[in-house]
Short mmCIF file of C-alpha atoms in Angstrom, two decimals:
data_model
loop_
_atom_site.label_atom_id
_atom_site.label_comp_id
_atom_site.label_asym_id
_atom_site.label_seq_id
_atom_site.Cartn_x
_atom_site.Cartn_y
_atom_site.Cartn_z
CA PRO A 19 48.71 0.21 -10.16
CA LEU A 20 45.86 2.05 -8.79
CA ALA A 21 44.33 0.97 -5.42
CA HIS A 22 40.23 1.18 -5.69
CA ALA A 23 38.99 1.21 -2.21
CA LEU A 24 35.43 -0.39 -1.69
CA PRO A 25 33.01 1.87 0.45
CA ALA A 26 33.81 1.99 4.16
CA HIS A 27 37.29 0.28 3.42
CA THR A 28 40.72 1.70 3.38
CA ALA A 29 43.72 0.68 1.24
CA HIS A 30 47.11 0.38 2.94
CA ALA A 31 50.34 -0.12 0.92
CA ARG A 32 52.90 -2.46 2.37
CA GLY A 33 56.44 -3.59 1.38
CA PRO A 34 58.84 -1.42 -0.72
CA ALA A 35 58.19 2.25 -0.96
CA LEU A 36 56.16 3.16 -3.99
CA GLY A 37 58.99 4.85 -5.75
CA GLN A 38 61.22 1.83 -5.51
CA GLY A 39 59.20 -1.17 -6.67
CA LEU A 40 55.60 -0.64 -7.81
CA GLY A 41 55.63 -4.17 -9.05
CA GLN A 42 56.06 -5.62 -5.68
CA THR A 43 53.47 -3.51 -3.77
CA ARG A 44 50.63 -5.31 -1.85
CA PHE A 45 47.32 -3.73 -1.20
CA ILE A 46 45.42 -5.03 1.84
CA CYS A 47 41.65 -3.90 2.27
CA THR A 48 40.80 -3.54 5.98
CA SER A 49 37.34 -2.64 7.43
CA VAL A 50 37.49 0.61 9.25
CA PRO A 51 34.60 1.92 11.15
CA LEU A 52 33.29 5.43 10.17
CA ASP A 53 34.68 6.96 13.60
CA GLY A 54 37.70 4.66 13.75
CA ASP A 55 41.42 5.03 13.66
CA VAL A 56 42.98 4.20 10.19
CA CYS A 57 46.28 3.82 11.81
CA ALA A 58 45.43 1.64 14.42
CA ALA A 59 43.34 -0.29 11.90
CA SER A 60 46.41 -0.87 9.76
CA ALA A 61 47.99 -2.85 12.62
CA LEU A 62 45.10 -5.41 12.15
CA GLY A 63 46.31 -5.81 8.57
CA THR A 64 49.05 -8.26 9.76
CA GLY A 65 46.66 -11.33 9.60
CA SER A 66 47.69 -14.39 7.54
CA ALA A 67 47.64 -14.04 3.80
CA GLU A 68 45.11 -16.60 3.50
CA GLU A 69 42.69 -14.65 5.75
CA LEU A 70 43.15 -11.55 3.92
CA LYS A 71 42.74 -13.37 0.54
CA GLY A 72 39.65 -14.76 1.91
CA THR A 73 38.22 -11.43 2.86
CA VAL A 74 38.97 -10.00 -0.59
CA LEU A 75 37.35 -12.93 -2.26
CA GLN A 76 34.40 -12.67 -0.13
CA LEU A 77 33.81 -8.97 -0.94
CA ARG A 78 34.40 -9.59 -4.64
CA GLU A 79 31.72 -12.55 -4.59
CA THR A 80 29.30 -10.13 -2.65
CA VAL A 81 29.57 -7.60 -5.53
CA LEU A 82 29.28 -10.16 -8.32
CA GLN A 83 26.10 -11.63 -6.55
CA GLN A 84 24.46 -8.23 -6.36
CA LYS A 85 25.01 -7.46 -9.82
CA GLU A 86 23.66 -10.79 -10.97
CA THR A 87 20.45 -10.14 -8.69
CA ILE A 88 20.07 -6.70 -10.42
CA MET A 89 20.38 -8.35 -13.85
CA ASN A 90 17.89 -11.05 -13.14
CA GLN A 91 15.32 -8.40 -12.00
CA LYS A 92 15.92 -6.42 -15.10
CA GLU A 93 15.42 -9.51 -17.34
CA THR A 94 12.21 -10.51 -15.21
CA ILE A 95 10.75 -7.00 -15.89
CA ARG A 96 11.42 -7.20 -19.61
CA GLU A 97 9.78 -10.77 -19.77
CA LEU A 98 6.77 -9.36 -17.93
CA THR A 99 6.57 -6.13 -20.03
CA ALA A 100 6.55 -8.43 -23.34
CA LYS A 101 3.85 -10.61 -21.89
CA LEU A 102 1.71 -7.64 -20.88
CA GLY A 103 2.14 -6.43 -24.72
CA ARG A 104 0.98 -9.78 -25.91
CA CYS A 105 -1.84 -9.79 -23.49
CA GLU A 106 -3.00 -6.40 -24.71
CA SER A 107 -2.67 -7.21 -28.41
CA GLN A 108 -4.68 -10.44 -28.04
CA SER A 109 -7.46 -8.96 -26.01
CA VAL A 110 -11.03 -8.66 -28.04
CA LEU A 111 -13.49 -6.17 -26.61
CA GLU A 112 -16.78 -7.67 -25.70
CA LEU A 113 -20.06 -5.81 -25.06
CA PRO A 114 -20.06 -4.40 -21.42
CA GLY A 115 -22.29 -6.02 -18.98
CA GLU A 116 -25.73 -4.92 -18.63
CA GLY A 117 -25.69 -4.96 -14.70
CA LYS A 118 -25.54 -1.51 -13.11
CA GLY A 119 -24.07 -0.32 -9.97
CA ARG A 120 -26.15 1.41 -7.26
CA LYS A 121 -25.00 4.69 -8.74
CA GLY A 122 -25.85 3.98 -12.37
CA PHE A 123 -22.38 3.11 -13.49
CA SER A 124 -21.85 0.14 -15.70
CA LYS A 125 -20.31 -2.56 -13.44
CA ASN A 126 -16.62 -3.32 -13.79
CA THR A 127 -16.41 -7.03 -13.08
CA MET A 128 -13.44 -9.21 -12.27
CA GLY A 129 -13.48 -10.23 -15.74
CA ASP A 130 -10.48 -11.07 -17.76
CA LEU A 131 -9.76 -11.51 -21.56
CA SER A 132 -12.11 -13.35 -23.82
CA ARG A 133 -9.88 -15.71 -26.06
CA PRO A 134 -8.45 -18.96 -24.57
CA ALA A 135 -4.94 -17.63 -25.16
CA ALA A 136 -5.67 -14.86 -22.68
CA ALA A 137 -5.94 -17.30 -19.72
CA GLU A 138 -2.77 -19.05 -20.80
CA THR A 139 -0.99 -15.33 -20.96
CA LEU A 140 -2.27 -14.57 -17.44
CA SER A 141 -1.13 -18.10 -16.25
CA GLN A 142 2.40 -17.07 -17.61
CA LEU A 143 2.11 -13.69 -15.89
CA GLY A 144 1.17 -15.49 -12.54
CA GLN A 145 4.34 -17.81 -13.09
CA THR A 146 6.55 -14.85 -13.65
CA LEU A 147 5.55 -13.02 -10.71
CA GLN A 148 6.02 -16.14 -8.62
CA SER A 149 9.45 -16.13 -10.06
CA LEU A 150 9.95 -12.68 -8.89
CA LYS A 151 8.74 -13.46 -5.41
CA THR A 152 11.19 -16.53 -5.21
CA ARG A 153 14.04 -14.24 -6.18
CA LEU A 154 13.00 -11.63 -3.59
CA GLU A 155 12.94 -14.27 -0.97
CA ASN A 156 16.65 -14.93 -1.76
CA LEU A 157 17.51 -11.41 -1.72
CA GLU A 158 15.98 -11.39 1.84
CA GLN A 159 18.00 -14.15 2.93
CA PHE A 160 21.24 -12.77 1.44
CA SER A 161 20.51 -9.13 2.94
CA ARG A 162 20.33 -10.93 6.34
CA MET A 163 23.74 -12.21 5.93
CA ASN A 164 25.22 -8.99 4.58
CA SER A 165 24.31 -5.46 5.77
CA SER A 166 26.85 -3.38 3.72
CA SER A 167 26.12 -0.33 2.15
CA GLN A 168 26.02 -2.17 -1.30
CA THR A 169 23.18 -4.30 -0.11
CA ASN A 170 21.23 -1.32 1.01
CA ASN A 171 21.89 0.34 -2.35
CA LEU A 172 20.50 -2.72 -4.08
CA LYS A 173 17.44 -2.91 -1.93
CA ASP A 174 16.72 0.68 -2.98
CA ILE A 175 17.27 -0.18 -6.56
CA LEU A 176 14.97 -3.32 -6.43
CA GLN A 177 12.25 -1.27 -4.68
CA ASN A 178 12.18 1.26 -7.34
CA LYS A 179 12.18 -1.29 -10.27
CA ILE A 180 9.32 -3.51 -8.59
CA ASP A 181 7.36 -0.71 -7.61
CA ASP A 182 7.35 0.53 -11.29
CA LEU A 183 6.58 -3.11 -12.27
CA GLU A 184 3.62 -3.35 -9.96
CA LYS A 185 2.06 -0.07 -11.23
CA GLN A 186 2.58 -1.28 -14.97
CA VAL A 187 0.93 -4.47 -14.19
CA LEU A 188 -2.06 -3.17 -12.23
CA SER A 189 -2.73 -0.34 -14.68
CA ARG A 190 -2.46 -2.46 -17.81
CA VAL A 191 -4.34 -5.32 -16.58
CA ASN A 192 -7.10 -3.08 -15.08
CA SER A 193 -7.44 -1.52 -18.33
CA LEU A 194 -7.96 -4.66 -20.07
CA GLU A 195 -10.76 -5.64 -17.98
CA GLU A 196 -12.99 -2.79 -18.56
CA GLY A 197 -16.44 -3.89 -19.54
CA LYS A 198 -15.60 -7.65 -19.83
CA LEU A 199 -17.27 -10.68 -18.30
CA SER A 200 -15.51 -13.20 -16.33
CA PRO A 201 -15.60 -17.08 -16.77
CA ARG A 202 -14.94 -18.58 -13.39
CA ASN A 203 -11.56 -20.26 -14.20
CA GLU A 204 -10.17 -17.08 -15.28
CA SER A 205 -11.30 -15.27 -12.23
CA GLU A 206 -9.58 -17.71 -10.02
CA GLU A 207 -6.45 -17.18 -12.23
CA ARG A 208 -6.65 -13.48 -11.64
CA GLY A 209 -7.16 -13.88 -7.90
CA LYS A 210 -3.88 -15.97 -7.69
CA ILE A 211 -2.07 -13.23 -9.41
CA GLU A 212 -3.51 -10.61 -7.00
CA SER A 213 -2.63 -12.63 -3.91
CA THR A 214 0.87 -12.73 -5.32
CA LEU A 215 1.01 -8.92 -5.88
CA THR A 216 -0.13 -8.45 -2.39
CA SER A 217 2.31 -10.78 -0.76
CA LEU A 218 5.07 -9.48 -2.98
CA HIS A 219 4.52 -5.92 -2.04
CA GLN A 220 4.52 -6.70 1.68
CA ARG A 221 7.80 -8.45 1.31
CA ILE A 222 9.32 -5.35 -0.53
CA SER A 223 8.03 -3.05 2.29
CA ASP A 224 9.61 -5.25 5.08
CA LEU A 225 13.04 -5.08 2.97
CA GLU A 226 12.57 -1.32 2.55
CA LYS A 227 12.53 -0.98 6.44
CA GLY A 228 15.41 -3.44 6.73
CA GLN A 229 14.80 -4.88 10.26
CA LYS A 230 11.48 -4.15 11.96
CA ASP A 231 11.70 -0.66 13.32
CA ASN A 232 10.08 0.70 16.59
CA ARG A 233 7.38 2.65 14.71
CA PRO A 234 4.04 3.03 16.86
CA PRO A 235 1.47 0.68 15.72
CA ASP A 236 -0.81 3.56 14.56
CA ARG A 237 1.96 5.42 12.59
CA PHE A 238 1.02 4.29 9.19
CA GLN A 239 -1.02 5.27 6.17
CA LEU A 240 -2.61 3.31 3.35
CA THR A 241 -2.12 4.33 -0.33
CA PHE A 242 -4.40 3.39 -3.18
CA PRO A 243 -2.51 4.65 -6.24
CA LEU A 244 -4.97 3.38 -8.93
CA ARG A 245 -8.66 3.29 -9.39
CA THR A 246 -9.29 -0.37 -9.63
CA ASN A 247 -11.95 -3.03 -8.37
CA TYR A 248 -9.44 -5.14 -6.42
CA MET A 249 -7.41 -2.82 -4.24
CA TYR A 250 -8.74 -2.56 -0.62
CA ALA A 251 -8.26 -2.80 2.80
CA LYS A 252 -10.38 -4.85 5.32
CA VAL A 253 -10.83 -4.14 9.04
CA LYS A 254 -10.76 -7.47 10.82
CA LYS A 255 -13.73 -6.90 13.19
CA SER A 256 -17.20 -5.72 12.50
CA LEU A 257 -18.93 -2.82 14.00
CA PRO A 258 -21.34 -3.47 16.84
CA GLU A 259 -24.92 -2.14 16.91
CA MET A 260 -24.58 1.54 17.34
CA TYR A 261 -27.21 4.25 18.42
CA ALA A 262 -24.54 6.97 17.65
CA PHE A 263 -21.00 7.15 16.14
CA SER A 264 -18.29 9.41 15.33
CA ILE A 265 -15.95 8.33 12.37
CA CYS A 266 -12.69 10.42 11.89
CA MET A 267 -9.73 10.00 9.45
CA TRP A 268 -6.83 11.66 7.74
CA ILE A 269 -7.35 11.70 4.03
CA LYS A 270 -5.39 13.00 0.98
CA SER A 271 -6.55 12.76 -2.65
CA SER A 272 -6.51 14.89 -5.89
CA ALA A 273 -8.38 12.17 -7.92
CA SER A 274 -10.99 13.52 -10.45
CA PRO A 275 -13.83 13.25 -10.87
CA GLY A 276 -14.42 12.30 -7.13
CA MET A 277 -12.10 10.54 -4.90
CA GLY A 278 -14.18 7.65 -4.62
CA THR A 279 -15.05 5.51 -1.26
CA PRO A 280 -12.96 6.09 1.49
CA PHE A 281 -14.97 3.39 3.42
CA SER A 282 -17.99 1.18 3.31
CA TYR A 283 -19.81 -1.01 5.82
CA ALA A 284 -22.26 -3.59 4.58
CA VAL A 285 -24.55 -5.98 6.58
CA PRO A 286 -26.57 -8.86 5.55
CA GLY A 287 -29.55 -7.60 3.33
CA GLN A 288 -28.08 -3.99 3.24
CA ALA A 289 -24.92 -3.29 1.26
CA ASN A 290 -25.24 0.44 2.04
CA GLU A 291 -25.53 0.46 5.84
CA LEU A 292 -22.94 2.99 6.41
CA VAL A 293 -20.95 4.51 3.41
CA LEU A 294 -18.75 7.54 2.60
CA ILE A 295 -18.36 8.36 -0.86
CA GLU A 296 -17.65 11.07 -3.49
CA TRP A 297 -18.49 9.84 -6.99
CA GLY A 298 -18.55 11.60 -10.23
CA ASN A 299 -18.95 15.50 -9.80
CA ASN A 300 -21.16 15.02 -6.68
CA PRO A 301 -20.21 16.46 -3.28
CA MET A 302 -18.99 13.88 -0.73
CA GLU A 303 -22.04 12.11 0.86
CA ILE A 304 -22.67 9.93 4.10
CA LEU A 305 -25.24 7.06 3.57
CA ILE A 306 -26.78 5.42 6.50
CA ASN A 307 -29.26 2.52 5.65
CA ASP A 308 -29.17 3.99 1.98
CA LYS A 309 -30.36 7.52 3.32
CA VAL A 310 -28.12 10.19 2.19
CA ALA A 311 -26.72 13.42 3.47
CA LYS A 312 -24.39 15.71 1.50
CA LEU A 313 -21.25 16.91 3.24
CA PRO A 314 -19.68 20.21 2.88
CA PHE A 315 -16.08 19.19 2.49
CA ALA A 316 -13.43 20.78 0.25
CA ILE A 317 -10.61 18.32 0.39
CA ASN A 318 -9.71 17.30 -3.22
CA ASP A 319 -6.65 19.29 -3.51
CA GLY A 320 -3.91 16.61 -2.82
CA LYS A 321 -3.15 17.83 0.79
CA TRP A 322 -3.79 16.08 3.90
CA HIS A 323 -7.03 16.93 5.58
CA HIS A 324 -8.65 15.55 8.83
CA ILE A 325 -12.37 14.86 8.61
CA CYS A 326 -15.06 13.81 11.20
CA VAL A 327 -18.63 12.89 10.76
CA THR A 328 -20.69 12.42 14.03
CA TRP A 329 -24.32 11.02 14.11
CA THR A 330 -27.01 9.95 16.57
CA THR A 331 -29.98 7.93 15.75
CA ARG A 332 -32.20 10.43 17.81
CA ASP A 333 -33.75 12.62 15.05
CA GLY A 334 -30.89 11.51 12.69
CA VAL A 335 -28.71 14.46 13.82
CA TRP A 336 -25.17 14.68 12.01
CA GLU A 337 -22.27 17.13 12.23
CA ALA A 338 -19.38 17.31 9.72
CA TYR A 339 -16.03 18.63 10.77
CA GLN A 340 -12.97 19.45 8.45
CA ASP A 341 -9.56 20.17 9.87
CA GLY A 342 -10.91 20.51 13.38
CA THR A 343 -13.68 22.90 12.44
CA GLN A 344 -17.56 22.27 12.10
CA THR A 345 -18.34 22.90 8.46
CA GLY A 346 -21.96 21.46 8.35
CA ASN A 347 -24.78 19.79 10.33
CA GLY A 348 -28.30 18.49 9.79
CA GLU A 349 -30.94 16.15 10.81
CA ASN A 350 -33.56 13.26 9.64
CA LEU A 351 -30.49 11.27 8.38
CA ALA A 352 -31.94 7.71 9.14
CA PRO A 353 -33.60 8.70 12.44
CA TYR A 354 -34.17 5.97 14.74
CA HIS A 355 -32.32 3.36 12.78
CA PRO A 356 -29.42 1.80 14.74
CA ILE A 357 -26.25 0.90 12.82
CA LYS A 358 -26.47 -3.20 12.46
CA PRO A 359 -23.89 -5.38 13.73
CA GLN A 360 -22.06 -8.41 11.99
CA GLY A 361 -21.05 -6.45 8.79
CA VAL A 362 -18.05 -6.12 6.81
CA LEU A 363 -16.22 -2.83 7.06
CA VAL A 364 -13.90 -2.10 3.86
CA LEU A 365 -11.35 0.73 3.24
CA GLY A 366 -10.92 2.00 -0.56
CA GLN A 367 -14.07 0.25 -2.08
CA GLU A 368 -17.87 0.49 -2.20
CA GLN A 369 -19.67 -2.88 -1.49
CA ASP A 370 -22.55 -3.95 -3.71
CA THR A 371 -22.56 -7.24 -1.97
CA LEU A 372 -21.48 -8.24 1.46
CA GLY A 373 -17.65 -7.86 1.32
CA GLY A 374 -17.50 -7.64 -2.32
CA GLY A 375 -19.24 -6.27 -5.62
CA PHE A 376 -16.57 -3.66 -6.12
CA ASP A 377 -16.92 -1.16 -8.85
CA ALA A 378 -13.76 0.64 -10.15
CA THR A 379 -15.75 3.85 -10.84
CA GLN A 380 -16.35 4.05 -7.11
CA ALA A 381 -12.89 3.20 -5.82
CA PHE A 382 -10.89 5.59 -3.64
CA VAL A 383 -7.69 6.90 -5.02
CA GLY A 384 -5.48 8.63 -2.63
CA GLU A 385 -4.10 8.10 1.02
CA LEU A 386 -5.88 7.48 4.17
CA ALA A 387 -4.67 7.06 7.73
CA HIS A 388 -6.07 7.27 11.27
CA PHE A 389 -9.34 5.90 10.60
CA ASN A 390 -11.16 5.62 14.10
CA VAL A 391 -14.75 4.76 15.04
CA TRP A 392 -16.39 5.76 18.46
CA ASP A 393 -19.86 4.68 19.48
CA ARG A 394 -20.65 8.29 20.63
CA LYS A 395 -20.65 11.78 19.45
CA LEU A 396 -17.21 13.34 19.96
CA SER A 397 -17.09 16.81 21.42
CA PRO A 398 -15.78 19.98 19.30
CA GLY A 399 -12.65 19.74 21.58
CA GLU A 400 -12.10 16.25 20.93
CA VAL A 401 -12.24 16.72 17.38
CA TYR A 402 -9.95 19.52 17.34
CA GLY A 403 -7.38 17.36 19.39
CA LEU A 404 -7.53 14.91 16.56
CA ALA A 405 -7.05 17.43 13.72
CA THR A 406 -4.21 19.02 15.58
CA CYS A 407 -2.41 15.91 16.43
CA SER A 408 -2.52 16.47 20.12
CA SER A 409 -0.76 14.08 22.29
CA LYS A 410 -3.96 13.64 24.24
CA ALA A 411 -6.05 12.63 21.17
CA LEU A 412 -8.30 9.59 21.80
CA ALA A 413 -8.12 6.39 19.65
CA GLY A 414 -11.50 5.05 18.43
CA ASN A 415 -13.25 2.67 21.32
CA VAL A 416 -14.85 0.73 18.60
CA ILE A 417 -12.25 0.68 15.82
CA ALA A 418 -8.80 1.80 16.60
CA TRP A 419 -6.22 2.58 13.86
CA ALA A 420 -3.60 -0.07 14.06
CA GLU A 421 -1.64 -2.14 11.80
CA ALA A 422 -2.85 -5.42 13.52
CA ASN A 423 -6.45 -4.46 12.89
CA ILE A 424 -6.14 -4.08 9.04
CA ASP A 425 -5.76 -6.76 6.14
CA ILE A 426 -4.65 -5.34 2.84
CA TYR A 427 -5.54 -6.73 -0.59
CA GLY A 428 -4.80 -6.31 -4.32
CA GLY A 429 -1.56 -4.25 -4.07
CA ALA A 430 -2.72 -1.34 -1.99
CA THR A 431 0.42 -0.15 -0.01
CA LYS A 432 1.40 0.79 3.49
CA TRP A 433 3.75 3.55 4.32
CA THR A 434 4.78 5.66 7.33
CA PHE A 435 2.40 8.41 8.15
CA GLU A 436 3.86 11.76 8.04
CA ALA A 437 0.99 14.34 8.38
CA CYS A 438 1.18 14.77 12.04
CA ARG A 439 4.91 15.06 11.87
CA GLN A 440 4.51 18.03 9.48
CA LEU A 441 1.99 19.81 11.94
CA ASN A 442 4.16 19.43 14.85
#
C-alpha cells in the first residue's frame, strides 16, 4: 500500500521490512515541525496504539469537517443565486420618482421591488444571509481550535467565495432599485439585509487576518467597489466651528464618469456645508456653504494620489495640492463663513439630508485612506511630508485617520493601506 502523508506530517514504516511483508506494515503519522529532526520525531511514534489511532481519527475528522463546510457554502451560494434570479424576474419597473438631487440627477431612493412577492423574496434573501453568517461563526470557532494549513486554505477559499457572493448581491439588488419607490416595510427589510452584509464582511475580514495583527491604527484603507446609495463610512465625531481648515487624503479611482463624493459634511439646515465631489464629466469641486470652487486635480487614473485642500475664511482663500505640489489656488470661496459645528461627516456619499439622502449617481467608487482634518492651513512643507509618507508627517488635530474613529456601513470594505509602503 502507498502511504499518503498529510501536510506537515511524515509517514514512518515500522515492523517487517517492506520487501518481506507488505501486508503487516503499519504507517504512523507523526507531526514534525518544519525545522525539526525527522529521525528524532520517529522516536515519539512509540506511544500507545490508542493514542496514535485517536490522532489519525482526529485528523480525518478535521478534513471531513472542512469538506462539509465548503460544500455548505457552495450550496448557500447556489440558493442565493437562484433567489436573486427570481427576484429579478419578478421585478416590474415603475415610473422614476420625480424628486431630483441637488445636481439634477433623478433620485435613487432606498426603494425595493413593487410586487408583494418581492418583499417575500428579500425576506428569504435576508434569511439566507443570516444562515451564512451563522455558518461563518461556526467556522470561526472551529478555526480557533485548529490552526493547521488546511484550515488556512479553507479560510482563503471561503473568503474568495463570499467576496464574490457579496459583489453579486450588491450589484444585482442595486440594479433592481434604480428608479423605484420604497414602501416603509420593504425599506426596513432592506436595512436588515444591509446590516447583515456589513457584519458578515467584518467577520470575514477578521478571519482573513486570523488573529488580530499589530497593524498600526492608521494603516488601513476603505474600498467602495460599487456605485450604490448605501455603501459609506461615517466619522464618529463632528467637526468643530472652524475659521480655517486643511483636508488631506490618499485616493485611488478610475470610475467614469466622475469618481463621485470622497466626503461630505452636512449640518442642520445646510446639507452642503463642506463637500468634495466629482460628478458627471465635471472637474472635482469643493463646496463650502453651497459655494463652489473647481479644483485642478488629475487623479482619475486608477493610481494612488495624495490630495490636500486648504482654506481660510478670511477672503475665502483656498489652495489645492496634488502629490505634494500646489496645483491651484483662488479666493472668494464662502468668505467670512466659518464651518459650522454639530454636523455629520460621511465618507463615500453626498448627503441631501443630515446623515442621509444618498444618491447612487454621486457615490464615490474607489479607495480612500489617511483622511485627516486640521483647523489651520498647512504649510507646503507639511503637505509635501504627507504626500511622501515622511515619518514626521502630522496627523489631523481635528480628525485623525484611525480605525477606532470610523464606522463602516453597507458592505464597504477595509483593507491594509499599501501606498506608503510602495513609496518607501
